[in-house]
Short mmCIF file of C-alpha atoms in Angstrom, two decimals:
data_model
loop_
_atom_site.label_atom_id
_atom_site.label_comp_id
_atom_site.label_asym_id
_atom_site.label_seq_id
_atom_site.Cartn_x
_atom_site.Cartn_y
_atom_site.Cartn_z
CA MET D 27 -15.80 9.29 -0.99
CA ASN D 28 -17.07 12.36 -2.21
CA THR D 29 -15.19 12.76 -5.37
CA ASP D 30 -16.81 15.85 -6.59
CA PHE D 31 -13.39 17.23 -6.30
CA VAL D 32 -12.07 15.25 -8.65
CA VAL D 33 -13.30 17.12 -11.30
CA LYS D 34 -13.46 20.12 -10.09
CA ARG D 35 -9.92 20.48 -9.69
CA THR D 36 -7.14 20.48 -12.15
CA GLY D 37 -4.16 22.11 -10.51
CA ARG D 38 -1.66 19.86 -8.56
CA ARG D 39 -1.28 22.71 -5.63
CA GLU D 40 -5.87 23.00 -6.24
CA MET D 41 -5.72 19.10 -5.21
CA LEU D 42 -3.24 19.66 -2.16
CA GLY D 43 -5.11 21.88 -0.60
CA ASP D 44 -8.96 19.70 -1.05
CA CYS D 45 -9.90 17.56 1.88
CA VAL D 46 -11.77 15.18 1.69
CA THR D 47 -14.65 14.17 4.01
CA PHE D 48 -14.90 10.12 4.86
CA ALA D 49 -17.29 8.85 7.30
CA GLY D 50 -18.74 5.32 9.14
CA GLY D 51 -19.01 2.41 6.92
CA ALA D 52 -18.90 4.32 3.69
CA LEU D 53 -14.86 5.01 4.60
CA LEU D 54 -14.30 1.53 5.02
CA ALA D 55 -16.18 0.61 1.65
CA GLN D 56 -14.62 3.53 -0.41
CA LEU D 57 -10.36 2.83 0.41
CA LEU D 58 -10.88 -0.82 1.64
CA PRO D 59 -10.80 -3.36 -1.51
CA ARG D 60 -14.29 -3.96 -1.83
CA ALA D 61 -13.89 -7.87 -2.21
CA LEU D 62 -11.58 -8.44 1.43
CA TYR D 63 -14.35 -6.60 3.31
CA ALA D 64 -17.16 -8.11 1.79
CA ALA D 65 -14.72 -11.55 2.82
CA VAL D 66 -15.10 -10.29 6.32
CA PRO D 67 -17.34 -11.90 8.94
CA GLY D 68 -20.44 -9.81 9.28
CA ALA D 69 -20.44 -9.85 12.69
CA LEU D 70 -16.46 -8.64 12.52
CA ARG D 71 -16.90 -6.16 10.59
CA ALA D 72 -20.42 -5.34 12.13
CA ARG D 73 -17.86 -5.14 15.27
CA ALA D 74 -15.17 -3.22 13.79
CA LEU D 75 -17.29 -0.65 12.21
CA THR D 76 -18.99 -0.09 16.21
CA SER D 77 -15.69 0.58 17.75
CA ALA D 78 -14.41 2.45 15.03
CA GLN D 79 -17.19 5.09 15.21
CA GLN D 80 -16.19 5.18 18.86
CA ALA D 81 -13.16 6.01 18.24
CA ALA D 82 -13.02 8.35 15.68
CA PRO D 83 -12.53 12.22 16.14
CA ALA D 84 -15.50 13.48 14.17
CA GLY D 85 -14.75 15.59 11.73
CA ASP D 86 -11.24 14.39 11.58
CA PRO D 87 -10.46 12.01 7.94
CA LEU D 88 -6.85 10.51 9.86
CA ALA D 89 -7.71 9.59 12.39
CA SER D 90 -11.54 8.42 11.01
CA TYR D 91 -8.81 5.88 8.74
CA ARG D 92 -7.29 4.72 10.88
CA ALA D 93 -9.51 3.79 13.54
CA GLN D 94 -12.08 2.28 11.19
CA VAL D 95 -9.18 0.03 9.08
CA GLY D 96 -7.45 -0.43 12.07
CA GLY D 97 -9.99 -2.03 13.19
CA MET D 98 -10.41 -4.51 10.99
CA PRO D 99 -9.98 -8.43 12.28
CA ILE D 100 -7.25 -9.67 11.23
CA GLN D 101 -6.84 -12.81 9.00
CA ALA D 102 -4.02 -15.23 8.48
CA GLN D 103 -2.69 -17.41 5.39
CA LYS D 104 -0.15 -20.11 5.52
CA LEU D 105 2.47 -19.12 2.62
CA GLY D 106 5.31 -21.86 3.42
CA GLU D 107 7.12 -23.40 6.14
CA GLY D 108 7.44 -20.36 9.30
CA LEU D 109 5.67 -18.03 6.66
CA THR D 110 2.51 -16.68 7.41
CA LEU D 111 0.45 -13.27 5.50
CA LEU D 112 -1.86 -11.06 7.80
CA SER D 113 -4.37 -9.24 6.08
CA GLY D 114 -6.94 -6.63 7.22
CA PRO D 115 -6.23 -3.31 9.43
CA GLY D 116 -3.71 -1.95 6.51
CA GLY D 117 -1.01 -3.45 4.14
CA ASN D 118 -0.04 -6.57 3.97
CA VAL D 119 2.16 -8.28 6.50
CA VAL D 120 4.22 -11.01 5.83
CA VAL D 121 6.20 -12.35 8.74
CA LEU D 122 9.11 -15.56 8.78
CA ASN D 123 9.12 -17.02 12.00
CA GLY D 124 11.61 -19.61 13.88
CA ALA D 125 14.39 -19.87 16.17
CA ASP D 126 16.36 -17.08 14.86
CA GLY D 127 14.16 -14.50 15.31
CA LYS D 128 10.89 -13.16 13.76
CA VAL D 129 11.07 -11.04 11.08
CA MET D 130 8.00 -8.93 9.61
CA VAL D 131 7.41 -7.20 6.54
CA ASP D 132 4.99 -4.62 6.89
CA THR D 133 3.21 -3.28 10.50
CA PHE D 134 -0.11 -2.11 9.99
CA LEU D 135 -2.09 1.04 11.20
CA SER D 136 -1.75 1.85 14.79
CA PRO D 137 -4.64 0.29 16.29
CA ALA D 138 -4.22 -3.32 15.00
CA TRP D 139 -1.14 -3.48 17.92
CA PRO D 140 -3.22 -5.20 20.68
CA ARG D 141 -4.54 -7.47 17.76
CA LEU D 142 -1.23 -7.21 16.25
CA LYS D 143 1.05 -8.62 19.12
CA GLU D 144 -1.29 -11.03 19.71
CA THR D 145 -1.56 -12.76 16.86
CA LEU D 146 2.75 -12.36 16.68
CA ASP D 147 2.64 -14.49 20.01
CA GLY D 148 0.57 -16.50 19.14
CA LEU D 149 2.82 -17.64 15.96
CA GLY D 150 6.07 -18.80 17.59
CA SER D 151 7.82 -17.81 21.17
CA ALA D 152 10.24 -15.82 19.55
CA PRO D 153 10.67 -12.07 19.25
CA VAL D 154 10.49 -10.07 16.58
CA LYS D 155 13.60 -9.32 15.23
CA THR D 156 13.88 -6.75 11.79
CA VAL D 157 11.28 -5.16 10.76
CA ILE D 158 11.12 -4.14 7.05
CA ASP D 159 9.24 -1.42 5.45
CA THR D 160 7.98 -1.51 2.24
CA HIS D 161 7.98 1.94 1.54
CA TRP D 162 7.12 4.95 3.70
CA HIS D 163 2.55 5.10 4.06
CA PHE D 164 1.43 5.31 7.48
CA ASP D 165 -0.88 2.02 6.68
CA HIS D 166 2.74 0.16 6.09
CA THR D 167 4.71 1.62 9.29
CA GLU D 168 2.70 3.00 11.94
CA ASN D 169 3.17 -0.18 14.32
CA ASN D 170 6.99 0.40 13.71
CA ALA D 171 7.22 2.08 17.48
CA SER D 172 5.97 -0.44 18.85
CA LEU D 173 7.96 -3.27 17.51
CA HIS D 174 10.87 -1.64 17.67
CA ALA D 175 10.18 -0.84 21.69
CA ALA D 176 10.14 -4.89 21.86
CA GLY D 177 13.33 -4.75 20.57
CA ALA D 178 13.30 -5.21 16.87
CA THR D 179 15.19 -3.03 14.32
CA VAL D 180 13.27 -1.67 11.40
CA LEU D 181 14.86 -1.63 7.91
CA ALA D 182 13.92 0.27 5.11
CA HIS D 183 15.32 1.72 1.50
CA GLU D 184 17.02 5.29 2.99
CA ASN D 185 14.35 7.41 1.17
CA THR D 186 11.57 5.65 3.44
CA LYS D 187 13.96 7.65 6.47
CA LYS D 188 13.36 10.55 4.47
CA ARG D 189 9.95 10.28 3.85
CA MET D 190 8.70 9.52 7.24
CA SER D 191 10.37 12.65 8.57
CA GLU D 192 8.85 14.59 6.65
CA ALA D 193 5.04 16.55 6.84
CA HIS D 194 3.16 15.10 3.48
CA ASP D 195 -0.18 16.02 1.78
CA LEU D 196 -1.91 12.90 -0.31
CA PRO D 197 -3.46 14.37 -3.20
CA VAL D 198 -6.51 12.65 -3.84
CA PHE D 199 -7.19 11.84 -0.46
CA GLY D 200 -6.96 15.41 0.98
CA LEU D 201 -4.49 14.23 4.05
CA HIS D 202 -2.52 16.19 5.65
CA PHE D 203 0.41 13.84 7.60
CA GLU D 204 3.15 14.77 10.10
CA PRO D 205 6.89 13.28 10.21
CA SER D 206 6.62 10.47 12.07
CA PRO D 207 7.82 10.10 15.93
CA ALA D 208 11.96 9.13 15.55
CA GLU D 209 11.32 5.94 17.10
CA ALA D 210 9.01 5.07 14.90
CA LEU D 211 11.74 5.89 11.84
CA PRO D 212 13.69 2.99 10.52
CA GLN D 213 17.15 2.58 12.30
CA GLU D 214 19.25 0.43 9.00
CA THR D 215 18.74 1.99 5.89
CA PHE D 216 20.59 0.65 2.86
CA ALA D 217 20.60 2.79 -0.96
CA SER D 218 20.02 -0.42 -3.35
CA GLY D 219 19.72 -3.61 -1.86
CA LYS D 220 20.29 -5.62 0.87
CA ARG D 221 20.83 -9.48 1.89
CA LEU D 222 19.49 -10.98 5.07
CA LYS D 223 19.39 -14.77 6.56
CA ALA D 224 17.09 -16.09 9.06
CA ASN D 225 15.18 -19.10 10.31
CA GLY D 226 16.81 -21.07 7.30
CA GLU D 227 15.18 -18.89 5.16
CA SER D 228 17.63 -16.04 2.71
CA LEU D 229 15.64 -12.70 2.23
CA ALA D 230 17.10 -10.98 -0.89
CA LEU D 231 15.62 -7.16 -0.71
CA GLN D 232 15.60 -4.49 -3.73
CA HIS D 233 14.42 -0.83 -4.13
CA PHE D 234 12.42 -0.47 -7.10
CA ALA D 235 12.89 3.17 -9.58
CA PRO D 236 9.85 5.03 -8.35
CA ALA D 237 6.71 3.62 -8.88
CA HIS D 238 4.13 3.90 -6.29
CA THR D 239 5.99 6.37 -4.08
CA ASP D 240 10.16 7.09 -4.17
CA THR D 241 11.09 4.66 -1.20
CA ASP D 242 9.57 1.41 -2.86
CA ILE D 243 11.70 -2.33 -2.05
CA TYR D 244 10.14 -5.73 -2.60
CA ILE D 245 11.08 -8.63 -0.62
CA LEU D 246 12.33 -11.88 -2.11
CA PHE D 247 11.61 -15.20 0.08
CA GLU D 248 14.09 -17.10 -1.92
CA LYS D 249 13.37 -20.36 -1.00
CA ALA D 250 9.42 -20.25 0.07
CA ASN D 251 8.95 -18.96 -3.55
CA VAL D 252 7.44 -15.95 -1.85
CA ILE D 253 7.56 -12.06 -3.25
CA HIS D 254 6.19 -9.11 -1.70
CA MET D 255 6.06 -5.81 -3.35
CA GLY D 256 4.87 -3.42 -1.22
CA ASP D 257 2.02 -1.21 -2.99
CA THR D 258 3.92 -1.35 -6.50
CA PHE D 259 0.70 -4.01 -6.94
CA PHE D 260 -2.70 -3.89 -5.86
CA ASN D 261 -4.71 -6.89 -6.96
CA GLY D 262 -7.85 -6.98 -8.74
CA PHE D 263 -8.38 -2.76 -8.41
CA TYR D 264 -6.53 0.66 -8.91
CA PRO D 265 -3.84 1.26 -7.34
CA TYR D 266 -2.72 4.42 -5.78
CA ILE D 267 0.40 6.10 -7.14
CA ASP D 268 1.68 8.61 -4.63
CA SER D 269 2.93 11.41 -7.29
CA SER D 270 3.64 13.66 -3.93
CA THR D 271 6.67 11.42 -3.17
CA GLY D 272 7.82 10.39 -6.22
CA GLY D 273 5.81 8.24 -7.96
CA LYS D 274 5.22 7.87 -11.32
CA ILE D 275 2.49 4.96 -13.45
CA ALA D 276 6.04 4.36 -15.47
CA GLY D 277 7.94 3.07 -13.21
CA THR D 278 4.85 0.99 -12.09
CA ILE D 279 4.66 -0.53 -14.65
CA ALA D 280 8.42 -0.92 -14.50
CA ALA D 281 8.08 -2.88 -11.29
CA ALA D 282 5.56 -5.14 -12.47
CA ASP D 283 7.99 -6.24 -15.52
CA LYS D 284 10.71 -6.57 -12.85
CA ILE D 285 8.80 -9.01 -10.36
CA LEU D 286 7.19 -10.71 -13.66
CA GLY D 287 10.86 -11.34 -15.06
CA LEU D 288 11.31 -12.92 -11.22
CA ALA D 289 9.09 -15.14 -10.59
CA SER D 290 7.42 -18.47 -12.17
CA ALA D 291 3.81 -20.13 -12.39
CA ASN D 292 4.26 -20.85 -8.58
CA THR D 293 5.54 -18.19 -7.18
CA LYS D 294 3.07 -16.15 -4.46
CA ILE D 295 3.27 -12.63 -5.44
CA VAL D 296 1.78 -10.67 -2.12
CA PRO D 297 0.27 -7.09 -3.02
CA GLY D 298 0.18 -4.00 -0.84
CA HIS D 299 -3.39 -4.79 -0.66
CA GLY D 300 -5.94 -7.31 -1.94
CA PRO D 301 -5.86 -11.00 -2.26
CA LEU D 302 -2.44 -13.49 -2.32
CA GLY D 303 -1.73 -13.00 -5.99
CA ASN D 304 0.42 -15.24 -9.20
CA LYS D 305 2.22 -14.40 -12.30
CA GLU D 306 -1.39 -14.04 -14.20
CA ASP D 307 -2.82 -11.28 -11.59
CA LEU D 308 0.37 -9.38 -11.84
CA THR D 309 -0.04 -10.18 -15.66
CA LYS D 310 -3.24 -8.50 -15.86
CA TYR D 311 -2.48 -6.13 -13.72
CA ARG D 312 0.62 -4.56 -15.60
CA ALA D 313 -2.14 -4.86 -19.00
CA MET D 314 -4.13 -2.29 -16.78
CA LEU D 315 -1.52 0.28 -15.71
CA VAL D 316 -0.31 0.25 -19.45
CA THR D 317 -3.33 0.67 -21.04
CA ALA D 318 -4.63 3.58 -18.23
CA ARG D 319 -1.10 5.31 -18.95
CA ASP D 320 -1.33 5.18 -22.84
CA ARG D 321 -4.81 6.31 -22.85
CA VAL D 322 -4.20 9.61 -20.36
CA GLN D 323 -0.99 10.57 -21.67
CA LYS D 324 -2.46 10.65 -25.41
CA LEU D 325 -5.61 13.14 -24.00
CA LYS D 326 -2.54 14.80 -22.09
CA SER D 327 -0.42 15.67 -24.63
CA ALA D 328 -3.22 16.89 -26.48
CA GLY D 329 -2.94 19.55 -23.64
CA LYS D 330 -6.18 18.62 -22.02
CA SER D 331 -6.45 19.58 -17.98
CA ALA D 332 -7.26 16.81 -15.86
CA GLN D 333 -10.46 17.90 -15.43
CA GLU D 334 -11.42 17.23 -19.25
CA VAL D 335 -9.91 13.94 -19.20
CA VAL D 336 -11.75 12.92 -16.34
CA ALA D 337 -14.85 13.77 -18.26
CA GLU D 338 -13.35 11.95 -21.62
CA LYS D 339 -13.80 8.47 -19.19
CA PRO D 340 -11.03 6.93 -21.07
CA LEU D 341 -11.14 4.11 -18.60
CA ALA D 342 -14.86 3.48 -18.69
CA ASP D 343 -14.69 -0.53 -20.21
CA LEU D 344 -12.02 -1.07 -17.11
CA ASP D 345 -14.03 0.35 -14.37
CA ALA D 346 -16.48 -2.71 -14.03
CA ALA D 347 -13.54 -5.12 -13.40
CA TRP D 348 -11.48 -2.82 -11.66
CA GLY D 349 -12.71 -0.12 -9.85
CA LYS D 350 -14.16 -2.30 -6.63
CA GLY D 351 -11.17 -0.54 -4.87
CA MET D 352 -10.10 2.16 -2.90
CA LEU D 353 -10.26 4.54 -6.24
CA ALA D 354 -13.40 4.46 -8.61
CA GLY D 355 -12.65 4.67 -12.45
CA ASP D 356 -12.49 8.86 -12.56
CA GLN D 357 -9.87 9.23 -9.28
CA PHE D 358 -7.50 6.70 -10.54
CA VAL D 359 -7.45 9.34 -13.87
CA GLN D 360 -6.75 11.79 -11.90
CA VAL D 361 -4.03 9.42 -10.11
CA VAL D 362 -2.24 8.79 -13.60
CA TYR D 363 -2.39 12.45 -14.75
CA LEU D 364 -0.51 13.42 -12.26
CA ALA D 365 1.40 10.47 -12.08
CA LEU D 366 2.87 10.45 -15.50
#
């Protein structure tokens, strides 16, 4: 990722006007958590990159991201009886399978659809009955339309439908999004919370106060003791907080507090990106967020511009541990500055 603009631009409008150019394997190395990328077998990774480079239009960073990350292999991990974590081509997906029909949380990027459908069919013959979006971002929602066309009802917080219906520019990444097509929008929404029962499991869905965005929810699988936090949790690396759609670092910390209050030592906590986590992982993540917020807030309150705060390197001692994902330290400082 080209980071020159991070230290040269200070205003929200200027940041929105900048465009970052991504190309080839560098996109995966920067935007996909490096630990996850490295864990993919070399032959599969090379095959995904080759296919993506052939498919991605030159000079179109969003199409390049879709093609390359969407081309990653799908990896499956059992979470409990009938409950499976799928990771790879976008935000982490959880599938509850059973005779009542599959319940699915998030849907990957659109290029993953043929492999996603094959994977879902391999989990059992029941169709997907319900799709739950953790929030509005494209890497979690792009196969909504295909799943709805196959008979599923898409369920999300009411702000997710609102945000998906609008055009957006994402700060820091310099990506522009047109409104999602009508068939991809949630057919059912809720304002605060909702409960579902399926396949012997009880699901509790609850909206967070603005955190990663203003659309975030968590999903608690009560019997399995599994919580999907969406992008309010990036396990092991600096998160993206989308201030352009209401994201706040204080809300991201509050989201961690909420789940830490619900979780036990045995709770499996699914992040939006990164490996399956637990209460200890989330505790470390929260501590990093608090440190980042406090350091950047002190400098911003002293009247320093975003450019000046980045130049201070306030997170330098954290970068080795947390700067190995989609954001390096300087970029995360910029994200925090906007999200205060």
